[in-house]
C-alpha cells in the first residue's frame, strides 16, 4: 500500500490542536514520533510538502549535522526561512550529485595512478632482469665461454628490449599525466559549480563562508581590516508578484552584473541568498567603500527598466545596503550582525540607500 505522506501531514496540520493525536504521527506508546516535530517545523515556516523540505526537516529534527541546524535556526530567528531560502540551504548541505561526481573524479585519479605504478614497478623488475643478463653476457665475453659474434648479438637484443621497455614506461607516464590533467580540470569545474550560484553565476553562500573565514584568519595574522556589506533588493516580492518569477530572475542577474563592476582582487561579490547579496572588500577605509557602493546603487537607480517578457515598464529597481567594518575584537557572528543592523536601518530609513553601521544602532 502506498502511503500518501502529503495527505497525512496535511491532515495532522488541520487536527494538531485536537486532543486525539494522529495515529500515524505517534508511536505504539502514544508518544509523539519525530514526524510530529517535522510537521510542526514545516507548518511553522509555511514550507511546502516536498521531498527536499522533508529530508531537510528530518535531518534538523533527527540528524547530527550541527552546521545545518545552526543555519536553519539563524534563518528561522531572522524570519528568513521560506521555500527559497530552504532550497538554497538544502543545496548547500545535500548536493549529492555533486559529491558523487567529485568522488568519481578522485576514484578515477587513484585508479590511474595505481595502474601506472604497477606498470612502472613491472618495468623496473624487467629492467633489473635485463641488467643482470647484460652483466652475465659481459662475463661470458670476458671468460670466453661464448663466441664473440653471438655475445654481441645477445647484447644488442637485450639493449633493444631495454629501450622498448623504457619507451613503454615513458609513454605510460605521459598518458597518466594527460589523464590526471583531464581529471584535475574536471575537479576544478566541479568545485567551481559547487561554489557558484546557478542563476547569477556569482559565488554562493558556501564560497562566501570560506572567504570571510579566510579574511578573519588574515586579520589575526596581519591586523588588516576589511568591510562587509549586505545588499538587499527593495520590494523584490512586488516585482515577482507583478511580473512573474522569470522577470524577477532577470532583475537579480541585472543587479549581480551591476555589483560585479566592483569586483577585483580585493573585492568579492556573492549571492548570499534570495534577493540578498554580500560584498567583502579588503580595505580599512570604510568611507571609500561607502562611496563606491553608493555610486553603484545610484547607477542602478537611475535606470528605467522594461520587462522583456511582457514589454511592460518595471520602472526603477533599487537596493538598500548595510555596511560594517571589521573591528579588532569582531567575530564572524558579530560582524554579520552589524551589517544586518545597518541594512535594517537602510530599509527602515526609506530604502534605496547605503547605511554604515554605528554603535548608536545598538539601542534601537
CSV table of C-alpha atoms in Angstrom, one decimal:
chain,number,residue,atom,x,y,z
A,1,UNK,CA,0.0,0.0,0.0
A,2,UNK,CA,1.4,3.4,-0.9
A,3,UNK,CA,1.3,6.0,1.9
A,4,UNK,CA,0.3,9.5,0.8
A,5,UNK,CA,2.6,11.4,3.1
A,6,UNK,CA,1.3,14.8,1.9
A,7,UNK,CA,-2.3,13.9,2.9
A,8,UNK,CA,-1.1,12.5,6.3
A,9,UNK,CA,0.8,15.7,7.1
A,10,UNK,CA,-2.0,18.0,5.9
A,11,UNK,CA,-4.5,16.0,8.0
A,12,UNK,CA,-2.3,16.4,11.0
A,13,UNK,CA,-1.9,20.1,10.4
A,14,UNK,CA,-5.6,20.5,10.4
A,15,UNK,CA,-6.1,18.4,13.5
A,16,UNK,CA,-3.0,19.2,15.5
A,17,UNK,CA,-4.9,21.1,18.2
A,18,UNK,CA,-7.3,18.2,18.8
A,19,UNK,CA,-6.9,16.0,21.9
A,20,UNK,CA,-6.5,12.9,19.9
A,21,UNK,CA,-3.1,12.6,18.2
A,22,UNK,CA,-2.9,11.4,14.7
A,23,UNK,CA,-2.1,7.7,15.0
A,24,UNK,CA,0.4,7.8,12.1
A,25,UNK,CA,2.3,10.6,14.0
A,26,UNK,CA,2.6,8.7,17.3
A,27,UNK,CA,4.4,5.6,18.3
A,28,UNK,CA,3.0,2.5,20.0
A,29,UNK,CA,3.0,4.1,23.4
A,30,UNK,CA,1.1,7.1,22.2
A,31,UNK,CA,4.2,9.4,22.4
A,32,UNK,CA,4.8,11.9,19.6
A,33,UNK,CA,7.1,10.5,16.9
A,34,UNK,CA,9.7,12.6,15.1
A,35,UNK,CA,7.1,13.1,12.4
A,36,UNK,CA,5.2,15.4,14.6
A,37,UNK,CA,8.2,17.7,15.2
A,38,UNK,CA,8.9,17.6,11.5
A,39,UNK,CA,5.4,18.5,10.6
A,40,UNK,CA,5.4,21.4,13.1
A,41,UNK,CA,8.7,22.6,11.7
A,42,UNK,CA,7.2,22.7,8.2
A,43,UNK,CA,4.0,24.3,9.3
A,44,UNK,CA,5.7,26.9,11.4
A,45,UNK,CA,7.7,28.2,8.5
A,46,UNK,CA,4.9,27.6,5.9
A,47,UNK,CA,7.3,25.3,3.9
A,48,UNK,CA,5.9,23.2,1.0
A,49,UNK,CA,5.5,19.5,1.4
A,50,UNK,CA,8.1,18.2,-1.0
A,51,UNK,CA,10.9,15.7,-0.8
A,52,UNK,CA,13.7,18.2,-0.2
A,53,UNK,CA,11.9,20.1,2.6
A,54,UNK,CA,11.0,16.8,4.3
A,55,UNK,CA,14.6,15.5,4.1
A,56,UNK,CA,16.0,18.7,5.5
A,57,UNK,CA,13.4,18.8,8.3
A,58,UNK,CA,14.1,15.2,9.2
A,59,UNK,CA,17.8,16.0,9.4
A,60,UNK,CA,17.1,19.0,11.5
A,61,UNK,CA,15.0,17.0,14.0
A,62,UNK,CA,16.8,13.7,14.0
A,63,UNK,CA,20.2,14.2,12.5
A,64,UNK,CA,23.6,15.3,13.8
A,65,UNK,CA,24.6,18.0,11.3
A,66,UNK,CA,25.1,20.9,13.7
A,67,UNK,CA,26.1,23.3,10.9
A,68,UNK,CA,22.8,22.7,9.1
A,69,UNK,CA,20.9,23.1,12.3
A,70,UNK,CA,22.6,26.4,13.2
A,71,UNK,CA,21.9,27.8,9.7
A,72,UNK,CA,18.3,26.8,9.8
A,73,UNK,CA,17.9,28.3,13.3
A,74,UNK,CA,19.6,31.5,12.2
A,75,UNK,CA,17.2,31.8,9.2
A,76,UNK,CA,14.3,31.0,11.4
A,77,UNK,CA,15.1,33.5,14.1
A,78,UNK,CA,15.5,36.2,11.4
A,79,UNK,CA,12.2,35.2,9.8
A,80,UNK,CA,14.0,34.4,6.6
A,81,UNK,CA,13.2,30.7,6.4
A,82,UNK,CA,10.9,30.2,3.4
A,83,UNK,CA,10.8,27.8,0.4
A,84,UNK,CA,13.5,29.7,-1.5
A,85,UNK,CA,16.0,30.0,1.4
A,86,UNK,CA,15.3,26.4,2.4
A,87,UNK,CA,16.1,25.2,-1.1
A,88,UNK,CA,19.4,27.2,-1.0
A,89,UNK,CA,20.3,25.7,2.3
A,90,UNK,CA,19.4,22.2,1.1
A,91,UNK,CA,21.6,22.6,-2.0
A,92,UNK,CA,24.5,23.6,0.3
A,93,UNK,CA,24.2,20.5,2.5
A,94,UNK,CA,22.6,17.9,0.4
A,95,UNK,CA,24.2,18.3,-3.0
A,96,UNK,CA,24.5,14.6,-3.5
A,97,UNK,CA,25.0,14.6,-7.3
A,98,UNK,CA,28.0,17.0,-7.0
A,99,UNK,CA,29.5,15.0,-4.1
A,100,UNK,CA,29.2,11.8,-6.2
A,101,UNK,CA,30.7,13.5,-9.2
A,102,UNK,CA,33.8,14.7,-7.2
A,103,UNK,CA,34.1,11.3,-5.6
A,104,UNK,CA,34.1,9.7,-9.0
A,105,UNK,CA,36.9,12.0,-10.2
A,106,UNK,CA,39.0,11.2,-7.2
A,107,UNK,CA,38.4,7.5,-7.7
A,108,UNK,CA,39.5,7.7,-11.4
A,109,UNK,CA,42.6,9.5,-10.4
A,110,UNK,CA,43.5,6.9,-7.8
A,111,UNK,CA,42.9,4.1,-10.3
A,112,UNK,CA,45.0,5.8,-12.9
A,113,UNK,CA,47.9,6.3,-10.5
A,114,UNK,CA,47.7,2.7,-9.2
A,115,UNK,CA,47.7,1.3,-12.8
A,116,UNK,CA,50.8,3.4,-13.7
A,117,UNK,CA,52.6,2.4,-10.5
A,118,UNK,CA,52.0,-1.3,-11.3
A,119,UNK,CA,53.3,-0.9,-14.8
A,120,UNK,CA,56.3,1.0,-13.7
A,121,UNK,CA,57.0,-1.5,-11.0
A,122,UNK,CA,56.8,-4.3,-13.6
A,123,UNK,CA,59.0,-2.2,-15.9
A,124,UNK,CA,61.6,-1.8,-13.1
A,125,UNK,CA,61.6,-5.6,-12.5
A,126,UNK,CA,62.1,-6.1,-16.2
A,127,UNK,CA,65.0,-3.6,-16.3
A,128,UNK,CA,66.7,-5.3,-13.4
A,129,UNK,CA,66.4,-8.6,-15.2
A,130,UNK,CA,67.9,-7.1,-18.4
A,131,UNK,CA,70.7,-5.5,-16.4
A,132,UNK,CA,71.6,-8.9,-14.8
A,133,UNK,CA,71.5,-10.5,-18.2
A,134,UNK,CA,73.8,-7.9,-19.7
A,135,UNK,CA,76.3,-8.4,-16.8
A,136,UNK,CA,76.1,-12.2,-17.5
A,137,UNK,CA,76.8,-11.6,-21.2
A,138,UNK,CA,79.8,-9.4,-20.3
A,139,UNK,CA,81.1,-12.1,-18.0
A,140,UNK,CA,80.7,-14.7,-20.8
A,141,UNK,CA,82.7,-12.5,-23.2
A,142,UNK,CA,85.5,-11.9,-20.7
A,143,UNK,CA,85.6,-15.7,-19.8
A,144,UNK,CA,85.5,-16.8,-23.5
A,145,UNK,CA,82.5,-19.0,-22.8
A,146,UNK,CA,80.6,-18.0,-25.9
A,147,UNK,CA,81.6,-16.8,-29.4
A,148,UNK,CA,82.1,-13.0,-29.7
A,149,UNK,CA,79.6,-12.7,-32.6
A,150,UNK,CA,76.9,-14.4,-30.5
A,151,UNK,CA,77.7,-12.5,-27.4
A,152,UNK,CA,77.4,-9.1,-29.3
A,153,UNK,CA,74.1,-10.2,-30.8
A,154,UNK,CA,72.8,-11.1,-27.3
A,155,UNK,CA,73.9,-7.7,-26.0
A,156,UNK,CA,72.2,-5.9,-28.9
A,157,UNK,CA,69.0,-7.9,-28.3
A,158,UNK,CA,69.0,-7.1,-24.6
A,159,UNK,CA,69.7,-3.4,-25.3
A,160,UNK,CA,66.7,-3.3,-27.7
A,161,UNK,CA,64.5,-4.9,-25.1
A,162,UNK,CA,65.6,-2.3,-22.6
A,163,UNK,CA,64.9,0.6,-25.0
A,164,UNK,CA,61.4,-0.8,-25.8
A,165,UNK,CA,60.6,-1.3,-22.1
A,166,UNK,CA,61.8,2.2,-21.2
A,167,UNK,CA,59.8,3.7,-24.1
A,168,UNK,CA,56.7,1.9,-22.9
A,169,UNK,CA,57.2,3.2,-19.4
A,170,UNK,CA,57.7,6.7,-20.7
A,171,UNK,CA,54.6,6.5,-22.9
A,172,UNK,CA,52.6,5.2,-19.9
A,173,UNK,CA,53.8,8.1,-17.7
A,174,UNK,CA,52.8,10.5,-20.5
A,175,UNK,CA,49.3,9.0,-20.8
A,176,UNK,CA,48.9,9.2,-17.0
A,177,UNK,CA,49.9,12.8,-16.9
A,178,UNK,CA,47.4,13.6,-19.6
A,179,UNK,CA,44.6,11.7,-17.8
A,180,UNK,CA,45.4,13.3,-14.5
A,181,UNK,CA,45.4,16.8,-16.2
A,182,UNK,CA,41.9,16.0,-17.5
A,183,UNK,CA,40.7,14.8,-14.1
A,184,UNK,CA,42.2,17.9,-12.5
A,185,UNK,CA,40.2,20.1,-14.9
A,186,UNK,CA,37.0,18.2,-14.2
A,187,UNK,CA,37.6,18.6,-10.5
A,188,UNK,CA,38.1,22.4,-10.9
A,189,UNK,CA,34.9,22.6,-12.9
A,190,UNK,CA,33.0,20.6,-10.2
A,191,UNK,CA,34.4,22.8,-7.4
A,192,UNK,CA,33.5,25.9,-9.4
A,193,UNK,CA,29.9,24.7,-9.8
A,194,UNK,CA,29.7,23.9,-6.1
A,195,UNK,CA,30.9,27.4,-5.2
A,196,UNK,CA,28.7,29.4,-7.7
A,197,UNK,CA,25.0,30.3,-7.8
A,198,UNK,CA,23.3,28.8,-10.9
A,199,UNK,CA,21.2,31.9,-11.6
A,200,UNK,CA,23.7,34.8,-11.3
A,201,UNK,CA,27.0,32.8,-11.6
A,202,UNK,CA,28.3,34.8,-8.6
A,203,UNK,CA,30.0,32.9,-5.8
A,204,UNK,CA,27.3,31.4,-3.5
A,205,UNK,CA,26.9,31.3,0.3
A,206,UNK,CA,29.2,28.3,0.6
A,207,UNK,CA,32.0,30.3,-1.1
A,208,UNK,CA,31.2,33.4,0.9
A,209,UNK,CA,31.5,31.5,4.2
A,210,UNK,CA,35.0,30.3,3.3
A,211,UNK,CA,36.1,33.7,2.1
A,212,UNK,CA,35.0,35.6,5.3
A,213,UNK,CA,36.7,32.9,7.4
A,214,UNK,CA,39.9,33.4,5.4
A,215,UNK,CA,39.7,37.2,5.9
A,216,UNK,CA,39.3,36.8,9.7
A,217,UNK,CA,42.3,34.4,9.7
A,218,UNK,CA,44.4,37.0,7.8
A,219,UNK,CA,43.2,39.7,10.2
A,220,UNK,CA,44.5,37.7,13.1
A,221,UNK,CA,47.9,37.4,11.3
A,222,UNK,CA,48.5,40.9,10.0
A,223,UNK,CA,45.8,43.0,11.5
A,224,UNK,CA,44.4,44.2,8.2
A,225,UNK,CA,40.7,45.3,8.4
A,226,UNK,CA,38.0,44.6,5.9
A,227,UNK,CA,34.5,45.7,5.2
A,228,UNK,CA,31.3,43.6,4.9
A,229,UNK,CA,28.3,44.9,3.0
A,230,UNK,CA,24.8,43.3,2.7
A,231,UNK,CA,22.8,44.3,-0.3
A,232,UNK,CA,19.0,43.7,-0.4
A,233,UNK,CA,16.8,44.4,-3.4
A,234,UNK,CA,13.9,46.7,-2.5
A,235,UNK,CA,10.3,45.5,-2.9
A,236,UNK,CA,11.5,42.4,-4.7
A,237,UNK,CA,8.4,40.4,-3.8
A,238,UNK,CA,6.3,43.0,-5.6
A,239,UNK,CA,8.4,42.5,-8.7
A,240,UNK,CA,7.8,38.8,-8.6
A,241,UNK,CA,4.1,39.1,-7.9
A,242,UNK,CA,3.6,41.7,-10.6
A,243,UNK,CA,5.8,40.5,-13.4
A,244,UNK,CA,6.5,36.8,-12.5
A,245,UNK,CA,9.5,34.9,-11.3
A,246,UNK,CA,11.2,34.8,-14.6
A,247,UNK,CA,11.3,38.6,-14.6
A,248,UNK,CA,12.5,38.5,-11.0
A,249,UNK,CA,15.3,36.2,-12.1
A,250,UNK,CA,16.3,38.7,-14.8
A,251,UNK,CA,16.3,41.5,-12.3
A,252,UNK,CA,18.6,39.5,-9.9
A,253,UNK,CA,21.0,38.9,-12.8
A,254,UNK,CA,21.0,42.6,-13.7
A,255,UNK,CA,21.8,43.5,-10.1
A,256,UNK,CA,24.5,40.8,-10.0
A,257,UNK,CA,26.1,42.4,-13.1
A,258,UNK,CA,25.8,45.9,-11.6
A,259,UNK,CA,27.5,44.8,-8.4
A,260,UNK,CA,30.2,42.8,-10.3
A,261,UNK,CA,31.6,46.1,-11.5
A,262,UNK,CA,33.0,46.5,-8.0
A,263,UNK,CA,34.7,43.1,-8.1
A,264,UNK,CA,38.5,42.9,-8.2
A,265,UNK,CA,41.3,41.0,-6.4
A,266,UNK,CA,40.4,42.8,-3.2
A,267,UNK,CA,36.6,42.8,-3.5
A,268,UNK,CA,34.3,39.8,-3.9
A,269,UNK,CA,30.6,39.7,-4.5
A,270,UNK,CA,28.4,36.7,-3.5
A,271,UNK,CA,24.7,35.9,-3.7
A,272,UNK,CA,24.0,35.4,0.0
A,273,UNK,CA,20.5,34.1,-0.6
A,274,UNK,CA,17.2,35.0,-2.2
A,275,UNK,CA,17.4,38.7,-3.2
A,276,UNK,CA,20.3,39.4,-0.9
A,277,UNK,CA,24.0,39.8,-1.9
A,278,UNK,CA,27.2,40.1,0.2
A,279,UNK,CA,30.2,42.1,-0.6
A,280,UNK,CA,33.6,41.6,1.1
A,281,UNK,CA,36.2,44.4,0.5
A,282,UNK,CA,39.7,44.2,1.8
A,283,UNK,CA,40.1,47.9,2.7
A,284,UNK,CA,40.2,49.8,6.1
A,285,UNK,CA,38.7,53.0,4.6
A,286,UNK,CA,35.0,52.5,5.2
A,287,UNK,CA,34.2,55.9,3.7
A,288,UNK,CA,35.8,54.9,0.4
A,289,UNK,CA,33.9,51.6,0.5
A,290,UNK,CA,30.7,53.6,1.2
A,291,UNK,CA,31.3,55.8,-1.8
A,292,UNK,CA,31.9,53.1,-4.4
A,293,UNK,CA,28.9,51.1,-3.3
A,294,UNK,CA,26.7,54.2,-3.2
A,295,UNK,CA,27.9,55.0,-6.8
A,296,UNK,CA,26.9,51.5,-7.8
A,297,UNK,CA,23.5,51.9,-6.1
A,298,UNK,CA,22.8,55.3,-7.8
A,299,UNK,CA,23.8,53.9,-11.2
A,300,UNK,CA,21.1,51.2,-11.0
A,301,UNK,CA,18.5,53.6,-9.5
A,302,UNK,CA,18.9,56.0,-12.5
A,303,UNK,CA,17.8,53.3,-14.9
A,304,UNK,CA,14.2,52.7,-16.0
A,305,UNK,CA,13.7,49.0,-16.7
A,306,UNK,CA,11.3,47.2,-19.0
A,307,UNK,CA,10.3,43.6,-18.7
A,308,UNK,CA,11.5,41.9,-21.9
A,309,UNK,CA,8.9,39.1,-21.4
A,310,UNK,CA,5.8,41.3,-21.5
A,311,UNK,CA,7.1,44.6,-22.7
A,312,UNK,CA,5.6,46.3,-19.6
A,313,UNK,CA,7.6,49.0,-17.8
A,314,UNK,CA,9.0,47.9,-14.4
A,315,UNK,CA,10.3,51.4,-13.6
A,316,UNK,CA,13.1,51.9,-11.2
A,317,UNK,CA,14.7,48.9,-9.3
A,318,UNK,CA,16.7,49.9,-6.3
A,319,UNK,CA,18.6,48.2,-3.5
A,320,UNK,CA,19.5,49.0,0.1
A,321,UNK,CA,22.9,48.4,1.6
A,322,UNK,CA,24.2,48.0,5.2
A,323,UNK,CA,28.0,48.1,5.6
A,324,UNK,CA,30.2,47.3,8.6
A,325,UNK,CA,33.9,47.4,9.2
A,326,UNK,CA,35.6,44.5,11.0
A,327,UNK,CA,37.0,45.7,14.3
A,328,UNK,CA,39.8,44.1,16.3
A,329,UNK,CA,37.5,42.1,18.6
A,330,UNK,CA,34.9,41.2,16.0
A,331,UNK,CA,33.9,37.6,15.3
A,332,UNK,CA,32.2,36.4,12.2
A,333,UNK,CA,28.9,36.4,14.1
A,334,UNK,CA,29.2,39.9,15.4
A,335,UNK,CA,30.3,41.3,12.0
A,336,UNK,CA,27.3,39.7,10.3
A,337,UNK,CA,25.0,41.1,12.9
A,338,UNK,CA,26.5,44.6,12.5
A,339,UNK,CA,25.9,44.5,8.7
A,340,UNK,CA,22.4,43.2,9.3
A,341,UNK,CA,21.6,46.0,11.7
A,342,UNK,CA,23.0,48.6,9.2
A,343,UNK,CA,20.9,47.0,6.4
A,344,UNK,CA,17.8,47.2,8.6
A,345,UNK,CA,18.4,50.9,9.2
A,346,UNK,CA,18.7,51.4,5.5
A,347,UNK,CA,15.4,49.7,4.9
A,348,UNK,CA,13.6,51.4,7.7
A,349,UNK,CA,15.1,54.7,6.7
A,350,UNK,CA,13.4,54.7,3.3
A,351,UNK,CA,15.3,52.2,1.2
A,352,UNK,CA,17.5,52.9,-1.8
A,353,UNK,CA,20.3,54.0,0.4
A,354,UNK,CA,23.7,52.8,1.9
A,355,UNK,CA,23.9,52.9,5.6
A,356,UNK,CA,27.1,52.5,7.7
A,357,UNK,CA,26.9,50.7,11.0
A,358,UNK,CA,27.0,52.9,14.1
A,359,UNK,CA,27.2,51.9,17.7
A,360,UNK,CA,24.0,54.1,18.2
A,361,UNK,CA,22.1,51.4,16.3
A,362,UNK,CA,22.5,49.0,19.2
A,363,UNK,CA,20.0,51.0,21.2
A,364,UNK,CA,17.3,50.6,18.6
